[in-house]
Coordinates of N, CA and C in Angstrom, one line a residue:
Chain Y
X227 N 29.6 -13.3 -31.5 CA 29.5 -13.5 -30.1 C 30.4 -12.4 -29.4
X228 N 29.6 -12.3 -28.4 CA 31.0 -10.9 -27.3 C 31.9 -11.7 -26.8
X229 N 32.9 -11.5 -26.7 CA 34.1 -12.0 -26.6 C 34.4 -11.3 -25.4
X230 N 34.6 -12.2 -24.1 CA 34.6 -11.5 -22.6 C 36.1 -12.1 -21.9
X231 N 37.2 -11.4 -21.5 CA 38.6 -11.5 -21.0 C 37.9 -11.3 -19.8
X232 N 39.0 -12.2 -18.9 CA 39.2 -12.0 -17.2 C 40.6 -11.5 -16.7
X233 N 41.5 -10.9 -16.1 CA 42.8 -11.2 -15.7 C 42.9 -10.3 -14.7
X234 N 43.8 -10.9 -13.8 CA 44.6 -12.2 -14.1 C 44.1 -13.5 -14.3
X235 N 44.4 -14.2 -14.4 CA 43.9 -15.8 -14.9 C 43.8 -16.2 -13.7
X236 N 45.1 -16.5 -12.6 CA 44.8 -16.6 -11.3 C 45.5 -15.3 -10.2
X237 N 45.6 -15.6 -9.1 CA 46.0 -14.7 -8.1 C 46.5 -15.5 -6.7
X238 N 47.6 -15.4 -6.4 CA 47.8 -15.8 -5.0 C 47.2 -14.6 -4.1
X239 N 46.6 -14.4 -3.0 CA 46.1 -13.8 -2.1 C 46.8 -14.7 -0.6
X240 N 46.2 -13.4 0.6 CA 46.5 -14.5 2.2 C 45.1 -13.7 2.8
X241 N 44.7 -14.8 3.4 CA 43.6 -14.2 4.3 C 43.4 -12.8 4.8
X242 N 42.7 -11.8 4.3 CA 42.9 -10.7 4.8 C 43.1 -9.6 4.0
X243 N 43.8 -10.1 3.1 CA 43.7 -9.2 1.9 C 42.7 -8.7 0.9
X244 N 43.1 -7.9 0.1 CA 42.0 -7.1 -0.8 C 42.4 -7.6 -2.3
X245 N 41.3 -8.0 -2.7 CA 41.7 -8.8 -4.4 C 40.9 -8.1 -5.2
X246 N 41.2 -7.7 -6.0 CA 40.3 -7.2 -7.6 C 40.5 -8.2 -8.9
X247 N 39.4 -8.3 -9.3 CA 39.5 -9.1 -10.3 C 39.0 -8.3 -12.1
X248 N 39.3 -8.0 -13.0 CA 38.9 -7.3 -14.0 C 38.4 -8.2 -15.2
X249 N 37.1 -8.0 -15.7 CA 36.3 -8.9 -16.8 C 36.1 -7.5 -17.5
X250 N 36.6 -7.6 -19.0 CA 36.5 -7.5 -20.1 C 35.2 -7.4 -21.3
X251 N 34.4 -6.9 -21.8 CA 33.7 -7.2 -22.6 C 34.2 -7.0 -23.7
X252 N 34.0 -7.5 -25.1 CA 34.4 -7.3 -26.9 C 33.5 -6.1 -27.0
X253 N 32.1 -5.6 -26.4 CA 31.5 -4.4 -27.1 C 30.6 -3.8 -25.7
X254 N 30.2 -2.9 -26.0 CA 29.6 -1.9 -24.6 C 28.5 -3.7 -24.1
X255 N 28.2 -3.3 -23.2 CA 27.4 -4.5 -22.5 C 26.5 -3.7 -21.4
X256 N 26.7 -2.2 -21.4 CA 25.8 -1.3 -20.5 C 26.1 -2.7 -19.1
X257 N 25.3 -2.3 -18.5 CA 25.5 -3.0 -16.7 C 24.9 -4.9 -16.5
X258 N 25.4 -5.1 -17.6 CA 24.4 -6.8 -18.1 C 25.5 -7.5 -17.8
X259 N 26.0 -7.7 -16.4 CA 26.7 -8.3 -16.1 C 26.7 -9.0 -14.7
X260 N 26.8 -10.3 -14.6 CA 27.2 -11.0 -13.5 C 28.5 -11.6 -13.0
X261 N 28.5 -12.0 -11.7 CA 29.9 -12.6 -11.3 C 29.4 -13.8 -10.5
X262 N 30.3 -14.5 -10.4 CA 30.2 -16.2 -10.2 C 31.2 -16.8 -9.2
X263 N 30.6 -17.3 -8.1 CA 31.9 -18.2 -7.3 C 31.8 -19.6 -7.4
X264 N 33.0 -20.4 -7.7 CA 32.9 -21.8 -8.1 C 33.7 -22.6 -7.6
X265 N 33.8 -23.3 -6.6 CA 34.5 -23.8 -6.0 C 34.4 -25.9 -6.4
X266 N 35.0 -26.0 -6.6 CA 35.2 -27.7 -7.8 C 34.7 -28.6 -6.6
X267 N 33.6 -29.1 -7.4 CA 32.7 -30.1 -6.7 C 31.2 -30.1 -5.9
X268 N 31.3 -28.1 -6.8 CA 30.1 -27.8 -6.3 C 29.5 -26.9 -7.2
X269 N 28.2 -26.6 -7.2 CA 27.4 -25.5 -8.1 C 28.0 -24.3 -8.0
X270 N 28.5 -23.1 -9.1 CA 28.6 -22.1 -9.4 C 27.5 -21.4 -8.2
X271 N 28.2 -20.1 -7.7 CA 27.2 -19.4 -6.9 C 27.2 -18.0 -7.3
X272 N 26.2 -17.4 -7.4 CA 25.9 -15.8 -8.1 C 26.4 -15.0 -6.7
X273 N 27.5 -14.1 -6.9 CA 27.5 -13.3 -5.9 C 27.3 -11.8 -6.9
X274 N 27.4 -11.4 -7.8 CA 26.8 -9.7 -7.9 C 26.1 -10.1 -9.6
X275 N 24.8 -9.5 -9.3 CA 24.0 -9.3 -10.6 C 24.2 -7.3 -10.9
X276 N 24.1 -7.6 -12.4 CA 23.3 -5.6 -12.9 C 25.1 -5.4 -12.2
X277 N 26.4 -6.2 -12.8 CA 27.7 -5.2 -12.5 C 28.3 -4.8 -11.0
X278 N 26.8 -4.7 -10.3 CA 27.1 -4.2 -9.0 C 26.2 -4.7 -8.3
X279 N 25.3 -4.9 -8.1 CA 24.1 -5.5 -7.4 C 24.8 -6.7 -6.3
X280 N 24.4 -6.7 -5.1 CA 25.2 -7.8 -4.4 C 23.7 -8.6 -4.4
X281 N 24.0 -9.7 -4.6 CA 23.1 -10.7 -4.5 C 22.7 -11.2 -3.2
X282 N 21.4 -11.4 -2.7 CA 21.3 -11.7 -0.9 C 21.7 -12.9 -0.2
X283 N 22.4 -12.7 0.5 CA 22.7 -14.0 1.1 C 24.4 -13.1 0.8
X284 N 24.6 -13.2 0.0 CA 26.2 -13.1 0.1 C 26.5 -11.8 0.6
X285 N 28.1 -12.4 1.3 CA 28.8 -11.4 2.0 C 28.9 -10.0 1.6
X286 N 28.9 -8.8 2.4 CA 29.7 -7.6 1.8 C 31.0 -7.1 1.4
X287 N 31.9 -8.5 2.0 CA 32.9 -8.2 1.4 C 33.5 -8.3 -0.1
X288 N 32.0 -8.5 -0.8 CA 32.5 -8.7 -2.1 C 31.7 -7.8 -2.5
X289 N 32.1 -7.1 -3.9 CA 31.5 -5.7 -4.5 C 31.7 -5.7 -6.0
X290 N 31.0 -5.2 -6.7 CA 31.2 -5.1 -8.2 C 31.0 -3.7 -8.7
X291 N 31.8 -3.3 -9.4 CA 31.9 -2.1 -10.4 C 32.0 -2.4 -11.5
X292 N 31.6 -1.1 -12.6 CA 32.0 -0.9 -13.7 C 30.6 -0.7 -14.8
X293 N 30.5 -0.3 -15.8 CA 29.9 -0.4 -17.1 C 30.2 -0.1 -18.0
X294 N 30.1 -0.9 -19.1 CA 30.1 -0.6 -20.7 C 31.1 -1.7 -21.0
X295 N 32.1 -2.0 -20.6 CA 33.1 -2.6 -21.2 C 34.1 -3.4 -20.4
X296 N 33.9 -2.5 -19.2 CA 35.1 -2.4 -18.0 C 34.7 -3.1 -16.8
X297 N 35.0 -4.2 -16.3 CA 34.0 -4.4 -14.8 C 35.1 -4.8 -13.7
X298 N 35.1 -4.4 -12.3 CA 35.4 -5.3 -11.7 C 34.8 -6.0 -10.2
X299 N 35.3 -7.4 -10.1 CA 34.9 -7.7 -8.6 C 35.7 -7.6 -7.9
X300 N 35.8 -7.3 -6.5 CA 36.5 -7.1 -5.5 C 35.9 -7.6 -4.3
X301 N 37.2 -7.9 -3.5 CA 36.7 -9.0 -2.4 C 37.7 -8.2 -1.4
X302 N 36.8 -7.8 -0.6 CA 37.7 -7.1 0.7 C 37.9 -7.8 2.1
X303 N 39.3 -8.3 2.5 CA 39.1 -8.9 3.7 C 38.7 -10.6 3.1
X304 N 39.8 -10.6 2.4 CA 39.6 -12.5 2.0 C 39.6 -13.5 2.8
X305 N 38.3 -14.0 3.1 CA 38.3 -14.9 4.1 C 38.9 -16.9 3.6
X306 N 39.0 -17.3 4.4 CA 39.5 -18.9 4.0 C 38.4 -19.4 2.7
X307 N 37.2 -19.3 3.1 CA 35.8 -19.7 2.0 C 36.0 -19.1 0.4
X308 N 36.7 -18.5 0.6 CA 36.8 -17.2 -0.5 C 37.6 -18.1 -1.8
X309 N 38.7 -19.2 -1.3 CA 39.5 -19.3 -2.6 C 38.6 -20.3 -3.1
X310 N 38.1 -19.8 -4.5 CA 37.6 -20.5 -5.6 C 38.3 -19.7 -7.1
X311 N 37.7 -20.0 -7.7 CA 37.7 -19.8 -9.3 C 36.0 -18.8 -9.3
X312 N 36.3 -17.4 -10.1 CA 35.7 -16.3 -9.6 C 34.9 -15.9 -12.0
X313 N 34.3 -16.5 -11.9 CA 33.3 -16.1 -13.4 C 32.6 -15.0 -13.2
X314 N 32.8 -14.0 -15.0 CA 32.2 -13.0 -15.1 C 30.8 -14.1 -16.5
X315 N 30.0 -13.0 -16.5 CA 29.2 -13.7 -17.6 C 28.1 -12.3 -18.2
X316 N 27.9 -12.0 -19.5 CA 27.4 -11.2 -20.0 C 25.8 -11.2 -20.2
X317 N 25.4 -10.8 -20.6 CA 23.8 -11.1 -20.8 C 23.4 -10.3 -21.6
X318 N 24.0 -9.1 -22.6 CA 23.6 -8.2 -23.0 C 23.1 -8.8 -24.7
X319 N 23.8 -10.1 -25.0 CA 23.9 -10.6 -26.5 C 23.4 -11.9 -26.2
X320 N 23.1 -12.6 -27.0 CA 23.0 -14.3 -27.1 C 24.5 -14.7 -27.9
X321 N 25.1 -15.8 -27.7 CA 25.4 -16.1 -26.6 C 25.4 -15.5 -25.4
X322 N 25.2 -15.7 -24.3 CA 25.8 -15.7 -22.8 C 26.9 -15.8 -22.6
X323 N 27.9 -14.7 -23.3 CA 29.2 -15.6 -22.1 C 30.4 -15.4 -21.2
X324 N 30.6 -16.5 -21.1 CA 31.7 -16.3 -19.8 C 33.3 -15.9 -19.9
X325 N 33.5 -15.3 -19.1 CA 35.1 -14.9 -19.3 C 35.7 -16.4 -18.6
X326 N 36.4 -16.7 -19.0 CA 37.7 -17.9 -19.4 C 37.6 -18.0 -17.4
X327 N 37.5 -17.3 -16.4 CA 37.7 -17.2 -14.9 C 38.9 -16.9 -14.0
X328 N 39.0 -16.3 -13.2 CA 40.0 -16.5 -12.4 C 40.3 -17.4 -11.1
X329 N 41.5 -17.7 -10.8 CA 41.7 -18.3 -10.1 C 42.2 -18.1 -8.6
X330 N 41.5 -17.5 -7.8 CA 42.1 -17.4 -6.4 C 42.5 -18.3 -5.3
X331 N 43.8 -18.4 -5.1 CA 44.6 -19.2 -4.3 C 45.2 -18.6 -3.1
X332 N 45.9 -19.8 -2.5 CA 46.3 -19.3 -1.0 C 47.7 -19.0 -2.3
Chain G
X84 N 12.5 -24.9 -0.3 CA 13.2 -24.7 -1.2 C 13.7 -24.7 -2.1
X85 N 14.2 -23.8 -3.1 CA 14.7 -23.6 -4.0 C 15.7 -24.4 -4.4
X86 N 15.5 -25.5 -5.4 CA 16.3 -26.6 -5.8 C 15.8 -26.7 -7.2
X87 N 17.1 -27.2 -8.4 CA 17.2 -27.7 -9.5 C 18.0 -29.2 -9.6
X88 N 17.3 -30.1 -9.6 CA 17.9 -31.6 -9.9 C 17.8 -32.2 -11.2
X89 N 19.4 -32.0 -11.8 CA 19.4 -32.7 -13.2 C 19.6 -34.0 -13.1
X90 N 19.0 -34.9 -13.9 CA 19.4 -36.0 -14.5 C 19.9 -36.6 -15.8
X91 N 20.1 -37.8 -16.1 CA 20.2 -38.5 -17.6 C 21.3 -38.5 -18.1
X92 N 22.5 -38.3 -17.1 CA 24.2 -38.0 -17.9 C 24.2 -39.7 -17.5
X93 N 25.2 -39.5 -18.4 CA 26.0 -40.9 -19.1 C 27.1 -40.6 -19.6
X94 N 27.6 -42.2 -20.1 CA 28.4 -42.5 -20.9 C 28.3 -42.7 -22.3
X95 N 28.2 -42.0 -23.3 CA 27.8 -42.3 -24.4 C 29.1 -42.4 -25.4
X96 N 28.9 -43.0 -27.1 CA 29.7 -42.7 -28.1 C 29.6 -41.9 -28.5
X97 N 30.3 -41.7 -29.5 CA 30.3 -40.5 -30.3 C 29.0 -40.5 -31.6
X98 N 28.6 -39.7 -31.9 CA 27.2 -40.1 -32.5 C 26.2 -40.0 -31.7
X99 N 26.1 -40.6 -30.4 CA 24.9 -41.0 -30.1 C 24.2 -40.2 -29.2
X100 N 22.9 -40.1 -29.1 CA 22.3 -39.2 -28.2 C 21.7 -39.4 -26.6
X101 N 21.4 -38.3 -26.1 CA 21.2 -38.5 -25.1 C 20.3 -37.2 -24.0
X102 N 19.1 -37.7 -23.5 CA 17.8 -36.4 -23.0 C 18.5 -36.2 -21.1
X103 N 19.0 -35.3 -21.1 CA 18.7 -34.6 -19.9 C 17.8 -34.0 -19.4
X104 N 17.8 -34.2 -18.2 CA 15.9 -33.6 -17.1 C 16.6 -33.0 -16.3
X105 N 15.8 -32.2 -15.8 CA 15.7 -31.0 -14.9 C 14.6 -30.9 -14.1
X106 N 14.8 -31.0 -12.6 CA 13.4 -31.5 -12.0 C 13.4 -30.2 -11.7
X107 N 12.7 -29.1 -11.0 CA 12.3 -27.7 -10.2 C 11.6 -27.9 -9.0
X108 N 11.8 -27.6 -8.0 CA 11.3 -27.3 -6.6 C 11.3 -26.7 -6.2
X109 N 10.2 -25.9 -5.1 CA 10.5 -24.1 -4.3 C 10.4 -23.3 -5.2
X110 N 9.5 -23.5 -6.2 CA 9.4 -22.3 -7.6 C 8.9 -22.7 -8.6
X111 N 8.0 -22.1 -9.2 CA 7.4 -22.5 -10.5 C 8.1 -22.0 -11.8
X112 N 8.6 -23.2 -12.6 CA 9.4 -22.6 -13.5 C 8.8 -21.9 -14.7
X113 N 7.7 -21.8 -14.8 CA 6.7 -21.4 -15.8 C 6.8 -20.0 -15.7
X114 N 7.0 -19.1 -14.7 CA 7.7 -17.5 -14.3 C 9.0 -17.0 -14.6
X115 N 9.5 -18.1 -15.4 CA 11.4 -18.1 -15.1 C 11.9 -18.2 -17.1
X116 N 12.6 -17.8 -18.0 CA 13.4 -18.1 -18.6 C 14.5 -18.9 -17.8
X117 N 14.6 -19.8 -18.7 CA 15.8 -21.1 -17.8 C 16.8 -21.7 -19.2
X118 N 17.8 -21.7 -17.9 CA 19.2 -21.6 -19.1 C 19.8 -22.8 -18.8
X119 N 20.7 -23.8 -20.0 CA 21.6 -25.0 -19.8 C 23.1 -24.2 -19.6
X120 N 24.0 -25.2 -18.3 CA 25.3 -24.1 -18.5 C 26.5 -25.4 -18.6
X121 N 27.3 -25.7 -19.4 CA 28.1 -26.6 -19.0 C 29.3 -26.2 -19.0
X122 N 30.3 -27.4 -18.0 CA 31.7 -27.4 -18.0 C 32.5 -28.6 -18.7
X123 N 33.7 -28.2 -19.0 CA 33.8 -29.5 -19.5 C 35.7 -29.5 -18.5
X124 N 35.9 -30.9 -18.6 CA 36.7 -31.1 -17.4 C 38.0 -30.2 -17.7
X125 N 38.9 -29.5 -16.4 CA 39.5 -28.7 -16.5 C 39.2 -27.6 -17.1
X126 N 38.4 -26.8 -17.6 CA 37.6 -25.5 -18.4 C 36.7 -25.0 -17.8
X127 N 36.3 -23.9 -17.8 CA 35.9 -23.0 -17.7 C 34.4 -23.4 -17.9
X128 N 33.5 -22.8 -17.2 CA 31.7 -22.7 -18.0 C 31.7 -22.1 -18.9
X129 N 30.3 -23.1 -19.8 CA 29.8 -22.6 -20.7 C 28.4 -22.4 -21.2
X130 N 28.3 -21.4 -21.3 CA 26.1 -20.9 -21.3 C 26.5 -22.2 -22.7
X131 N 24.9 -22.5 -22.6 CA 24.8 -23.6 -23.3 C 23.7 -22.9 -24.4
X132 N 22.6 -22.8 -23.7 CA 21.0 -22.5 -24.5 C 19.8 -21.2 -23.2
X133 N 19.3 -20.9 -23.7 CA 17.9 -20.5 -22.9 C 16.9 -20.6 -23.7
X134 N 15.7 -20.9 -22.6 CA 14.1 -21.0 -23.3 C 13.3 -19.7 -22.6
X135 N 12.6 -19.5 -23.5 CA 12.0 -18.5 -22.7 C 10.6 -19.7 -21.7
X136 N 10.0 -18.3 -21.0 CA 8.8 -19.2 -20.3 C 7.6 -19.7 -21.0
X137 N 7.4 -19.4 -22.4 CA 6.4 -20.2 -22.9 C 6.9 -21.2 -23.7
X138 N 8.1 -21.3 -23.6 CA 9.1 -22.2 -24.9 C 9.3 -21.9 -25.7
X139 N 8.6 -21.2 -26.3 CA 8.3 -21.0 -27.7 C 9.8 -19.8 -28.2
X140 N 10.5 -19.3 -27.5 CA 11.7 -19.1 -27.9 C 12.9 -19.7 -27.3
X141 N 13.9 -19.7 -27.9 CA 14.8 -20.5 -27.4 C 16.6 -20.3 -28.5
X142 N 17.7 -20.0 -27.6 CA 19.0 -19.7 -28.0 C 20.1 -20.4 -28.0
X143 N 20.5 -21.0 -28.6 CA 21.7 -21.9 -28.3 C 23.2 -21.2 -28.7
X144 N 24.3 -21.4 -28.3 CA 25.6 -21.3 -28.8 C 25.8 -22.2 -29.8
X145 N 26.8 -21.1 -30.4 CA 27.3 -21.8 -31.7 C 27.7 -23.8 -31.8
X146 N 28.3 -23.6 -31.0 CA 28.6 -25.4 -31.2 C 27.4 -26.3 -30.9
X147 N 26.4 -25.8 -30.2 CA 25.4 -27.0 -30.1 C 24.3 -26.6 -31.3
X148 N 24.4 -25.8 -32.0 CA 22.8 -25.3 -32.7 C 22.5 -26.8 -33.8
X149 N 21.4 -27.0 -33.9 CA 21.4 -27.6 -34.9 C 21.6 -29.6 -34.2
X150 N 22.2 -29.5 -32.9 CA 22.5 -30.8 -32.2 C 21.9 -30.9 -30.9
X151 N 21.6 -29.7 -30.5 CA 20.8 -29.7 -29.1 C 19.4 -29.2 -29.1
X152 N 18.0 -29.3 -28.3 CA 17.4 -28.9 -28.2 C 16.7 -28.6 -27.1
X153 N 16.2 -27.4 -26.5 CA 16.2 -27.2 -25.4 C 14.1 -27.2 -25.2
X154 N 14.0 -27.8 -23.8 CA 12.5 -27.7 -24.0 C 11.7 -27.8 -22.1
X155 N 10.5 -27.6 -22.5 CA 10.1 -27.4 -20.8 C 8.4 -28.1 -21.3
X156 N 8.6 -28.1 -20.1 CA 7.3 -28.7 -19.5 C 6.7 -28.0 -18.3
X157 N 6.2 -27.1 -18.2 CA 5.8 -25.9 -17.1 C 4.9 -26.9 -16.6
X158 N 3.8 -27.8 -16.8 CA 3.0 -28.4 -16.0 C 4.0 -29.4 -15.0
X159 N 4.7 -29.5 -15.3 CA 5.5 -30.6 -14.9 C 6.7 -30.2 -14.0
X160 N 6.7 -29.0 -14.3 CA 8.0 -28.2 -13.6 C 9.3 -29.0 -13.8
X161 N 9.6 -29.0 -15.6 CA 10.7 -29.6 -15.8 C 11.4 -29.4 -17.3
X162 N 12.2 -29.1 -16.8 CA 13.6 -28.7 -18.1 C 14.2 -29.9 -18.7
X163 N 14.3 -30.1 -19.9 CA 14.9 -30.8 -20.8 C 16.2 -30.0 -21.4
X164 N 16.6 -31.2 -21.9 CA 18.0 -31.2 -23.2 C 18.0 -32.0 -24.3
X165 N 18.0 -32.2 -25.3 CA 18.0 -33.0 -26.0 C 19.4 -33.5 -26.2
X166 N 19.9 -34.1 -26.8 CA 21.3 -34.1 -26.9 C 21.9 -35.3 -28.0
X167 N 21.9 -34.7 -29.7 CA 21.8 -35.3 -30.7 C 23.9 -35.3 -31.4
X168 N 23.9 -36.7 -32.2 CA 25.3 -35.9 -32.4 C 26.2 -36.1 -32.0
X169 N 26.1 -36.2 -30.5 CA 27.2 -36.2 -29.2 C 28.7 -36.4 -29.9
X170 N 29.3 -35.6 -29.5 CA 31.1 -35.3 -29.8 C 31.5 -35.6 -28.8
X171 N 33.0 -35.8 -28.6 CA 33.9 -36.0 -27.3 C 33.7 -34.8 -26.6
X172 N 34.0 -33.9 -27.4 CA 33.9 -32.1 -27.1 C 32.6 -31.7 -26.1
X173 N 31.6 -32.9 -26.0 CA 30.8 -32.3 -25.4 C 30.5 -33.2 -23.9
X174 N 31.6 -33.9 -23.8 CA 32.0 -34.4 -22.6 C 32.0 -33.0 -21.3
X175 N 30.8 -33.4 -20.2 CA 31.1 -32.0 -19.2 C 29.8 -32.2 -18.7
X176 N 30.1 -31.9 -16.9 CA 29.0 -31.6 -16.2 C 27.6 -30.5 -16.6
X177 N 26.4 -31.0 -17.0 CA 25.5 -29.6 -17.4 C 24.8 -29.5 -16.6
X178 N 24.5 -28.1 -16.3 CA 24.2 -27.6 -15.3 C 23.0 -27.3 -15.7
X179 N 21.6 -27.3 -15.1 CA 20.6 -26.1 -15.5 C 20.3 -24.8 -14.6
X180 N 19.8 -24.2 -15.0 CA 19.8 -23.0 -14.1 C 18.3 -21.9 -13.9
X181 N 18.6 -21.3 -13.3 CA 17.3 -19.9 -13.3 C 17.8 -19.1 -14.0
X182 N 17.1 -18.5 -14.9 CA 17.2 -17.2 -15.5 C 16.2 -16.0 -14.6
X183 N 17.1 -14.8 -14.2 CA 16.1 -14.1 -13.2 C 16.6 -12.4 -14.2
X184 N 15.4 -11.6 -13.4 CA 15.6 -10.4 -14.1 C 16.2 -9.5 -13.5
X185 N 17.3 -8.1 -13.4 CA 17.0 -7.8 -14.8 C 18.2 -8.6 -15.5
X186 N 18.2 -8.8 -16.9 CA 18.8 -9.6 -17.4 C 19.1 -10.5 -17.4
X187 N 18.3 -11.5 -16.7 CA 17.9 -13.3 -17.0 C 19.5 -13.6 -16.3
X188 N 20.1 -12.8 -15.3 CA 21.1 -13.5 -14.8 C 21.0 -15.0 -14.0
X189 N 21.8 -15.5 -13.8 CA 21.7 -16.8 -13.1 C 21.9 -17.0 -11.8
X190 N 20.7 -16.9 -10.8 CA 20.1 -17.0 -9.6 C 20.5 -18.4 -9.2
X191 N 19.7 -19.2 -9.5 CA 19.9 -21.0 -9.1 C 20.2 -21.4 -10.1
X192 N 21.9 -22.4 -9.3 CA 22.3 -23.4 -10.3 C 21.9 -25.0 -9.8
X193 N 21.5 -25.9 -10.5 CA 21.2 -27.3 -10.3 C 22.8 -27.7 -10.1
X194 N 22.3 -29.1 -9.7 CA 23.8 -30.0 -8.5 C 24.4 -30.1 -10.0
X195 N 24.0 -30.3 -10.9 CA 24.5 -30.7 -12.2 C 24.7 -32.3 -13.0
X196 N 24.7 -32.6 -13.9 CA 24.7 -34.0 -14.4 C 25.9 -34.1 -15.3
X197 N 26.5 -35.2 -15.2 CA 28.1 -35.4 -16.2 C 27.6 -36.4 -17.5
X198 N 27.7 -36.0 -18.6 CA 27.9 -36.5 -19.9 C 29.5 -36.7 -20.3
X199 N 29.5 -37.9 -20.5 CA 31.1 -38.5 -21.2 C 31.1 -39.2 -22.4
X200 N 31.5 -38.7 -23.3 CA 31.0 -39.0 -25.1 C 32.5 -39.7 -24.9
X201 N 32.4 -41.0 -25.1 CA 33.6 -41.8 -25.6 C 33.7 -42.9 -26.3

């Protein structure tokens, strides 16, 4: 299985600020990657497919880079809605999987 | 609209089994590979399985192979779980989902259903 790292694990942020988050893959993964917002008590939400691809509906202040190995999401201009717990997830291998998440807080 | 509604979580022992459903609405799931995702309390998600759209293939992660089985009913517009075995370990809300292209990433997540093996 690809073995996928997040870090930081979590992050204090304040409204307003610019957050980067970095997901890891164990082997190239070319651009087979998604990012995840999850806020406890509610369904997982897809904000960037394809590494970079912003998903519709969601904001522009969120953005994704990277390929092969390296990815990150970034959230520019953190609004209140924003603090959740933030999943990378692979697709390039079976398993599917997910990096461990990060945690964005006030 | 686009809605996934699981059901069939419980309370179970250890050993014992148990079938989750997946209703589909706002979409024919017969166009879709569809994937199980669970959490288990305080932890992280976890991809569970995917079927393709004819059934006839299908992936599981290491801890469920061999105890879970994943299945559809395209007339029916409805996703299954089988759920054989049951461990404490596999105590956790399961989610089902969309698989969309490119790379069968996860579009729609269902409200999700809680399994408690105790």
């Amino acid at each position: 299985a690809i073995q996928v790292t997040q870090s930081p694990s979590s992050l204090s942020a304040s409204v307003g600020d610019k957050v980067s988050i970095t997901c890891r893959a164990g082997q190239d993964i070319s651009s087979a990657l998604a990012w995840y917002q999850h806020i406890p008590g509610t369904s997982p939400k897809l904000l960037i497919y394809a590494a970079s691809s912003l998903h519709s509906g969601v904001p522009s202040r969120f953005s994704g880079s990277g390929s092969g190995t390296d990815f990150t999401l970034t959230i520019t201009n953190v609004q209140p809605e924003d603090f959740a717990t933030y999943y990378c997830q692979q697709f390039k291998i079976y398993p599917f999987t997910f990096g461990p998440g990060t945690k964005v807080h006030l | 609209q686009v809605q996934l509604v699981e059901s069939g979580g419980g309370v179970v022992q250890p050993g014992q089994s148990l079938r989750l459903s997946c209703t589909a609405s706002g979409f024919t799931i017969s166009h879709y590979k569809m994937h199980w995702v669970r959490q288990a309390p305080g932890k992280g998600l976890e991809w569970v399985s995917i079927i393709s759209e004819d059934g006839f293939s299908k992936y599981y992660t290491d801890s469920v192979k061999g105890r879970f089985t994943i299945s559809r009913a395209n007339s029916k517009n409805t996703l299954s779980l089988q759920l054989t075995s049951l461990r404490p370990e596999d105590t956790a809300v399961y989610y089902c989902a969309r698989g969309n292209l490119p790379d069968l990433y996860i579009d729609v997540w269902g409200t999700g259903t809680t399994v408690t093996v105790s």
